[in-house]
Amino acid sequence: MSEEIKMQFGKTVEKWGVFEVCCEGISEGNPFTERQIRGIFRGEHECVCADGFYDGNGIYKVRFMPSFEGTYSFEIEGNYDQGLCQADENEKKQGSFEVTAPSENNHGPVRVANTFHFAYEDGRPYYSIGTTCYVWDLQSDERIAETLDSLKNSAFNKIRFCVFPKHYDYNLGEPRSYPYEGTPMDSGVLTKENFNDYTFKTEGNHFDYTRFNPAHFAHVEWCISRLMELGIEADLIMMHPYDRWGFCTMTKEQDDLYWNYAVARFSAFRNVWWSFANEYDLFPTKTFEDWERYASIVCEKDPYHHLRGIHNCRPFYDHNRPWITHCSIQRQDIYKTSELVNEWRERYKKPVVLDEIAYEGNIQHGWGNISPEEMTRRFWECACRGGYPGHGETYMNEDDVLWWSHGGKLHGESWKRFELLHRIMCETPGLGLEPWRNCGWDEVAAVPEKEFMQPVKSYYLFYYSFMRPSFRDYYFDDTTEYEVNVIDTWEMTIEKRGTFKGHFRIELPGKSYMAVQVKKR
Amino acid sequence: MSEEIKMQFGKTVEKWGVFEVCCEGISEGNPFTERQIRGIFRGEHECVCADGFYDGNGIYKVRFMPSFEGTYSFEIEGNYDQGLCQADENEKKQGSFEVTAPSENNHGPVRVANTFHFAYEDGRPYYSIGTTCYVWDLQSDERIAETLDSLKNSAFNKIRFCVFPKHYDYNLGEPRSYPYEGTPMDSGVLTKENFNDYTFKTEGNHFDYTRFNPAHFAHVEWCISRLMELGIEADLIMMHPYDRWGFCTMTKEQDDLYWNYAVARFSAFRNVWWSFANEYDLFPTKTFEDWERYASIVCEKDPYHHLRGIHNCRPFYDHNRPWITHCSIQRQDIYKTSELVNEWRERYKKPVVLDEIAYEGNIQHGWGNISPEEMTRRFWECACRGGYPGHGETYMNEDDVLWWSHGGKLHGESWKRFELLHRIMCETPGLGLEPWRNCGWDEVAAVPEKEFMQPVKSYYLFYYSFMRPSFRDYYFDDTTEYEVNVIDTWEMTIEKRGTFKGHFRIELPGKSYMAVQVKKR
């Protein structure tokens, strides 16, 4: 494991890479609760104080993600060695290192670039095309390799997944490891019929919620790193209510210990996003104050200010809370979700990420059986309203391996269409699309976000959703020349129609799912 | 013309048939404004006073629709003959006639049977499956015959259409006749590009809005009669704003003259519904007071209390007004309309008729280019929420003959699916469906309307809309045996699955548009 993470103590590290310091320390007692370690990292342009963590076997680690090139120095402190560093003091307690230029595909962490949109820290726009595989990271090596291969061949640049294992319909198996020391209940008693009787129950489990299993976290980090290599953001679901092990009903102190530990471990990975919860409103005991306390831990302890969101089942968390960087939304309505992006943009003045707009598939649950056409429609509809859509797949199969939960192979049809959408999103002048207020009542149309407004009337993207016009008439002004492309979002074709000005008509095939791209010449 | 309408003076007439008295009278001056005629019709169970009307060429007529069998007498009065009846007084000024039993397909006028649903006056449930052909009645004889043939071979049992001609995109031709004496503007100047410049303009027209063209009305009556023979309700759109002739901008006095004339002519046809307007909110000059005044005329002068509704473009008319018998609704939202039936039922406590939920087709306008799948979905979704859906077709073609406006042939695919829906609606125990409050969040389910509740747990109709479950689990109670049918609403198949009780699972094909019918054995 460890050699696969870029731990570059005493060497160079690239900008936005992970620099890691390992120290030997005390392993007696409970190092997780009794010991602290932290590092102070100083470069010409920043000074970062980062908590470290106990990684088991007497080893403590401190990680750091530099945001600038040049020479850095560091110091390590804490009671992890009772004041006696077990290693050579010059090498381990303090040191210096060089930060080199980022490698080609390293653009830094994703930030809210301005109000509604994202960009990497180097300024490159980030147009999010997400998917969800809740516990792909906790499957077998073979399945994980398969998932990474699927992701590599897709347009996905964000994936939501969990740190804790998942107990839910189609997800009754044991995870590859547990986040805590201990033993789980006997899952042999579980059936598709009775599994819900065990949700939120802790009987039969023997976990010590004050002693982490470092190998579990190291494995999650390995997954984060593989995603990083693929240019995919790791939207870490830190807590979720699909639980039979007691992980979602720990005490406040145990929760806080977890958040501190996870933040110390994960923050230095540039592609991490903090998804505080999946369906925060389904936890049996957690209160608003709990979520706000976790937020205060993350805001204080994550030196890099990774993106922070919290996902709902029914009512939204108040996305106006200042710690929330973007709206992470599960649909509120069976029929409309992407269509509400305009409203949510207005209400929250933050990027709107539709992390769950139902999944393509055919399982019995209404959240998991929309068609690929409808999923693709929701993606375009969301994107053309200035939001960011998310995918998932829930196709029944003999092995009960569903992408939505386990990863593996993609069986659907919608994912194939997202590369085209992403390509079109990336053609937006400036950064990001906003809904065009002057469009027809019967069309969705986007223009470049006004914050980044190119010369006006530079670019329009029309989307006709399920409607099937045989033609549409356009008029912007009398003199500007526009190039017009007709996009079949389902068939994945782009037809160049030539140059137009003044009043002009574009013939369309009278099919659903057509888009028209209008670019100033 | 006239011999084709059942005018049965001096003969027998069937219950809910049209009994008509013709009298010669004064033709000098303006008989429409200066002369009155009315009849008083007496039977054992009713006494009806009905206004008559001038039919041109010195002929006045009074019509009556008897609601009971048996012997009736009548008297005719008014100043139509200046007190001197031109015909034999015994025969024409008074008389008697026999009302016989209704013929096989005559069930009387449609009424609001109880709160949310309709039934014919003889008690037979009326499950409305509507369509719209705005001016099919004003096309050529050949086109009208074609329309009637199309209707005959369809499940439609209501059609919305206009008394006035229509000036609108795809509708720039001359009607076969005008409702008033006079001459229209030269329509040769109209193009698809400029037609809107002529909307609401009256220049070039020379109509006398105080002198009706009786032949125009007689032709509309001929159409109403043909529909009656086919068992189709004639939902007469009395006013609409798609006008270049001045018919939608007449004075209050002219409007009132029109309403009185139309009510006198049309009321005796049992299949007439009064649709006060199409898109009442698009008229340039009419006020709430105007619509209320028309309503008072109809309520006073229509002795048979035909159904009354008023259709919106954007805001609803206040369907709580006591004169409104049912909500006539155009969709409020591009995405959701049928889905809002529950809400509208609650709000108005009247039958909810979705007269316009967009049209199947491929024209440029968003209201006229949904797919047949989506139209069929909206029909089922509406019906399973306890409402009544309406269809229309707007397919482009070389001759610009669009069903929605001209009638003619049906070119779409959705209409073929409505016979199945109607058959299933007719299987409802009691009268009418209501949304089942205990259904899953991800299904639409209907039970028999509580007003007519059969023994509880007698009947359920589930609809899965665009969702594609591969199975669903059901439980009603431990003992009742249910027969289960799986309906593919698109493929038009019904599969009997046998008898079930207690907890049971129904396998489904993982396709959209499936319904499950559950009937107590």
PDB file of N, CA, C and O in Angstrom, chain A residues 284-322:
ATOM      1  N   PRO A 284     -30.990   8.441  12.705  1.00  0.00           N
ATOM      2  CA  PRO A 284     -31.998   8.382  13.765  1.00  0.00           C
ATOM      3  C   PRO A 284     -31.745   9.372  14.902  1.00  0.00           C
ATOM      4  O   PRO A 284     -32.681   9.739  15.614  1.00  0.00           O
ATOM      5  N   THR A 285     -30.494   9.796  15.093  1.00  0.00           N
ATOM      6  CA  THR A 285     -30.219  10.577  16.311  1.00  0.00           C
ATOM      7  C   THR A 285     -29.531  11.916  16.052  1.00  0.00           C
ATOM      8  O   THR A 285     -29.539  12.772  16.920  1.00  0.00           O
ATOM      9  N   LYS A 286     -28.942  12.113  14.895  1.00  0.00           N
ATOM     10  CA  LYS A 286     -28.122  13.315  14.741  1.00  0.00           C
ATOM     11  C   LYS A 286     -28.966  14.580  14.592  1.00  0.00           C
ATOM     12  O   LYS A 286     -30.031  14.570  13.987  1.00  0.00           O
ATOM     13  N   THR A 287     -28.443  15.652  15.167  1.00  0.00           N
ATOM     14  CA  THR A 287     -29.162  16.924  15.174  1.00  0.00           C
ATOM     15  C   THR A 287     -28.424  17.932  14.301  1.00  0.00           C
ATOM     16  O   THR A 287     -27.282  17.712  13.885  1.00  0.00           O
ATOM     17  N   PHE A 288     -29.096  19.026  14.057  1.00  0.00           N
ATOM     18  CA  PHE A 288     -28.471  20.142  13.350  1.00  0.00           C
ATOM     19  C   PHE A 288     -27.151  20.522  14.018  1.00  0.00           C
ATOM     20  O   PHE A 288     -26.142  20.741  13.354  1.00  0.00           O
ATOM     21  N   GLU A 289     -27.163  20.552  15.346  1.00  0.00           N
ATOM     22  CA  GLU A 289     -25.955  20.924  16.081  1.00  0.00           C
ATOM     23  C   GLU A 289     -24.815  19.944  15.804  1.00  0.00           C
ATOM     24  O   GLU A 289     -23.656  20.348  15.738  1.00  0.00           O
ATOM     25  N   ASP A 290     -25.151  18.665  15.661  1.00  0.00           N
ATOM     26  CA  ASP A 290     -24.105  17.688  15.341  1.00  0.00           C
ATOM     27  C   ASP A 290     -23.443  18.023  14.006  1.00  0.00           C
ATOM     28  O   ASP A 290     -22.228  18.084  13.904  1.00  0.00           O
ATOM     29  N   TRP A 291     -24.267  18.227  12.991  1.00  0.00           N
ATOM     30  CA  TRP A 291     -23.695  18.507  11.661  1.00  0.00           C
ATOM     31  C   TRP A 291     -22.867  19.788  11.685  1.00  0.00           C
ATOM     32  O   TRP A 291     -21.804  19.863  11.072  1.00  0.00           O
ATOM     33  N   GLU A 292     -23.378  20.755  12.435  1.00  0.00           N
ATOM     34  CA  GLU A 292     -22.640  22.023  12.503  1.00  0.00           C
ATOM     35  C   GLU A 292     -21.310  21.827  13.237  1.00  0.00           C
ATOM     36  O   GLU A 292     -20.308  22.462  12.907  1.00  0.00           O
ATOM     37  N   ARG A 293     -21.283  20.945  14.231  1.00  0.00           N
ATOM     38  CA  ARG A 293     -20.049  20.678  14.936  1.00  0.00           C
ATOM     39  C   ARG A 293     -19.042  19.961  14.039  1.00  0.00           C
ATOM     40  O   ARG A 293     -17.856  20.310  14.013  1.00  0.00           O
ATOM     41  N   TYR A 294     -19.529  18.976  13.278  1.00  0.00           N
ATOM     42  CA  TYR A 294     -18.622  18.314  12.333  1.00  0.00           C
ATOM     43  C   TYR A 294     -18.057  19.360  11.365  1.00  0.00           C
ATOM     44  O   TYR A 294     -16.866  19.337  11.026  1.00  0.00           O
ATOM     45  N   ALA A 295     -18.933  20.258  10.922  1.00  0.00           N
ATOM     46  CA  ALA A 295     -18.494  21.286   9.970  1.00  0.00           C
ATOM     47  C   ALA A 295     -17.401  22.150  10.586  1.00  0.00           C
ATOM     48  O   ALA A 295     -16.411  22.495   9.926  1.00  0.00           O
ATOM     49  N   SER A 296     -17.563  22.465  11.855  1.00  0.00           N
ATOM     50  CA  SER A 296     -16.559  23.330  12.486  1.00  0.00           C
ATOM     51  C   SER A 296     -15.225  22.598  12.597  1.00  0.00           C
ATOM     52  O   SER A 296     -14.163  23.203  12.442  1.00  0.00           O
ATOM     53  N   ILE A 297     -15.288  21.282  12.801  1.00  0.00           N
ATOM     54  CA  ILE A 297     -14.040  20.499  12.832  1.00  0.00           C
ATOM     55  C   ILE A 297     -13.358  20.552  11.469  1.00  0.00           C
ATOM     56  O   ILE A 297     -12.171  20.836  11.353  1.00  0.00           O
ATOM     57  N   VAL A 298     -14.143  20.309  10.422  1.00  0.00           N
ATOM     58  CA  VAL A 298     -13.555  20.265   9.080  1.00  0.00           C
ATOM     59  C   VAL A 298     -13.041  21.649   8.686  1.00  0.00           C
ATOM     60  O   VAL A 298     -11.941  21.779   8.138  1.00  0.00           O
ATOM     61  N   CYS A 299     -13.831  22.666   8.967  1.00  0.00           N
ATOM     62  CA  CYS A 299     -13.391  24.024   8.592  1.00  0.00           C
ATOM     63  C   CYS A 299     -12.104  24.403   9.331  1.00  0.00           C
ATOM     64  O   CYS A 299     -11.233  25.065   8.784  1.00  0.00           O
ATOM     65  N   GLU A 300     -11.985  23.932  10.582  1.00  0.00           N
ATOM     66  CA  GLU A 300     -10.793  24.268  11.346  1.00  0.00           C
ATOM     67  C   GLU A 300      -9.593  23.415  10.947  1.00  0.00           C
ATOM     68  O   GLU A 300      -8.473  23.908  10.834  1.00  0.00           O
ATOM     69  N   LYS A 301      -9.846  22.131  10.708  1.00  0.00           N
ATOM     70  CA  LYS A 301      -8.729  21.202  10.583  1.00  0.00           C
ATOM     71  C   LYS A 301      -8.288  20.888   9.151  1.00  0.00           C
ATOM     72  O   LYS A 301      -7.195  20.357   8.957  1.00  0.00           O
ATOM     73  N   ASP A 302      -9.143  21.133   8.181  1.00  0.00           N
ATOM     74  CA  ASP A 302      -8.717  20.915   6.790  1.00  0.00           C
ATOM     75  C   ASP A 302      -8.024  22.188   6.318  1.00  0.00           C
ATOM     76  O   ASP A 302      -8.688  23.186   6.039  1.00  0.00           O
ATOM     77  N   PRO A 303      -6.695  22.179   6.189  1.00  0.00           N
ATOM     78  CA  PRO A 303      -5.989  23.420   5.875  1.00  0.00           C
ATOM     79  C   PRO A 303      -6.221  23.866   4.428  1.00  0.00           C
ATOM     80  O   PRO A 303      -5.871  24.982   4.073  1.00  0.00           O
ATOM     81  N   TYR A 304      -6.810  22.958   3.618  1.00  0.00           N
ATOM     82  CA  TYR A 304      -6.875  23.240   2.173  1.00  0.00           C
ATOM     83  C   TYR A 304      -8.277  23.617   1.718  1.00  0.00           C
ATOM     84  O   TYR A 304      -8.497  23.860   0.543  1.00  0.00           O
ATOM     85  N   HIS A 305      -9.192  23.619   2.668  1.00  0.00           N
ATOM     86  CA  HIS A 305     -10.549  24.084   2.366  1.00  0.00           C
ATOM     87  C   HIS A 305     -11.173  23.342   1.197  1.00  0.00           C
ATOM     88  O   HIS A 305     -11.674  23.948   0.253  1.00  0.00           O
ATOM     89  N   HIS A 306     -11.104  22.031   1.275  1.00  0.00           N
ATOM     90  CA  HIS A 306     -11.779  21.233   0.246  1.00  0.00           C
ATOM     91  C   HIS A 306     -13.266  21.565   0.237  1.00  0.00           C
ATOM     92  O   HIS A 306     -13.821  22.031   1.238  1.00  0.00           O
ATOM     93  N   LEU A 307     -13.890  21.262  -0.894  1.00  0.00           N
ATOM     94  CA  LEU A 307     -15.325  21.553  -1.039  1.00  0.00           C
ATOM     95  C   LEU A 307     -16.133  20.772  -0.009  1.00  0.00           C
ATOM     96  O   LEU A 307     -15.809  19.625   0.315  1.00  0.00           O
ATOM     97  N   ARG A 308     -17.187  21.408   0.476  1.00  0.00           N
ATOM     98  CA  ARG A 308     -18.020  20.810   1.521  1.00  0.00           C
ATOM     99  C   ARG A 308     -19.500  20.864   1.126  1.00  0.00           C
ATOM    100  O   ARG A 308     -20.003  21.938   0.764  1.00  0.00           O
ATOM    101  N   GLY A 309     -20.159  19.713   1.177  1.00  0.00           N
ATOM    102  CA  GLY A 309     -21.589  19.666   0.867  1.00  0.00           C
ATOM    103  C   GLY A 309     -22.277  18.659   1.765  1.00  0.00           C
ATOM    104  O   GLY A 309     -21.625  17.845   2.423  1.00  0.00           O
ATOM    105  N   ILE A 310     -23.588  18.695   1.799  1.00  0.00           N
ATOM    106  CA  ILE A 310     -24.356  17.724   2.599  1.00  0.00           C
ATOM    107  C   ILE A 310     -25.643  17.408   1.862  1.00  0.00           C
ATOM    108  O   ILE A 310     -26.391  18.298   1.475  1.00  0.00           O
ATOM    109  N   HIS A 311     -25.863  16.129   1.688  1.00  0.00           N
ATOM    110  CA  HIS A 311     -26.870  15.598   0.762  1.00  0.00           C
ATOM    111  C   HIS A 311     -28.098  15.144   1.549  1.00  0.00           C
ATOM    112  O   HIS A 311     -27.980  14.560   2.624  1.00  0.00           O
ATOM    113  N   ASN A 312     -29.253  15.416   1.001  1.00  0.00           N
ATOM    114  CA  ASN A 312     -30.524  15.152   1.675  1.00  0.00           C
ATOM    115  C   ASN A 312     -31.220  13.912   1.149  1.00  0.00           C
ATOM    116  O   ASN A 312     -30.945  13.461   0.034  1.00  0.00           O
ATOM    117  N   CYS A 313     -32.174  13.416   1.932  1.00  0.00           N
ATOM    118  CA  CYS A 313     -33.174  12.530   1.359  1.00  0.00           C
ATOM    119  C   CYS A 313     -34.367  13.400   1.005  1.00  0.00           C
ATOM    120  O   CYS A 313     -34.620  13.666  -0.139  1.00  0.00           O
ATOM    121  N   ARG A 314     -35.051  13.899   2.019  1.00  0.00           N
ATOM    122  CA  ARG A 314     -36.208  14.737   1.729  1.00  0.00           C
ATOM    123  C   ARG A 314     -35.879  16.230   1.908  1.00  0.00           C
ATOM    124  O   ARG A 314     -35.491  16.876   0.938  1.00  0.00           O
ATOM    125  N   PRO A 315     -36.012  16.808   3.103  1.00  0.00           N
ATOM    126  CA  PRO A 315     -35.728  18.258   3.160  1.00  0.00           C
ATOM    127  C   PRO A 315     -34.248  18.542   2.951  1.00  0.00           C
ATOM    128  O   PRO A 315     -33.391  17.785   3.410  1.00  0.00           O
ATOM    129  N   PHE A 316     -33.970  19.630   2.289  1.00  0.00           N
ATOM    130  CA  PHE A 316     -32.580  20.062   2.159  1.00  0.00           C
ATOM    131  C   PHE A 316     -32.024  20.465   3.518  1.00  0.00           C
ATOM    132  O   PHE A 316     -32.747  21.002   4.369  1.00  0.00           O
ATOM    133  N   TYR A 317     -30.746  20.240   3.710  1.00  0.00           N
ATOM    134  CA  TYR A 317     -30.021  20.966   4.739  1.00  0.00           C
ATOM    135  C   TYR A 317     -30.035  22.426   4.276  1.00  0.00           C
ATOM    136  O   TYR A 317     -30.215  22.704   3.093  1.00  0.00           O
ATOM    137  N   ASP A 318     -29.828  23.348   5.177  1.00  0.00           N
ATOM    138  CA  ASP A 318     -29.833  24.758   4.768  1.00  0.00           C
ATOM    139  C   ASP A 318     -28.538  25.068   4.019  1.00  0.00           C
ATOM    140  O   ASP A 318     -27.507  25.354   4.630  1.00  0.00           O
ATOM    141  N   HIS A 319     -28.636  25.011   2.704  1.00  0.00           N
ATOM    142  CA  HIS A 319     -27.422  25.222   1.904  1.00  0.00           C
ATOM    143  C   HIS A 319     -26.908  26.666   1.988  1.00  0.00           C
ATOM    144  O   HIS A 319     -25.864  26.971   1.435  1.00  0.00           O
ATOM    145  N   ASN A 320     -27.647  27.509   2.657  1.00  0.00           N
ATOM    146  CA  ASN A 320     -27.130  28.864   2.878  1.00  0.00           C
ATOM    147  C   ASN A 320     -26.074  28.916   3.982  1.00  0.00           C
ATOM    148  O   ASN A 320     -25.393  29.924   4.120  1.00  0.00           O
ATOM    149  N   ARG A 321     -25.937  27.846   4.764  1.00  0.00           N
ATOM    150  CA  ARG A 321     -24.918  27.847   5.828  1.00  0.00           C
ATOM    151  C   ARG A 321     -23.561  28.172   5.214  1.00  0.00           C
ATOM    152  O   ARG A 321     -23.191  27.635   4.164  1.00  0.00           O
ATOM    153  N   PRO A 322     -22.806  29.050   5.880  1.00  0.00           N
ATOM    154  CA  PRO A 322     -21.567  29.534   5.243  1.00  0.00           C
ATOM    155  C   PRO A 322     -20.530  28.442   5.000  1.00  0.00           C
ATOM    156  O   PRO A 322     -19.726  28.567   4.089  1.00  0.00           O
TER     157      PRO A 322
END
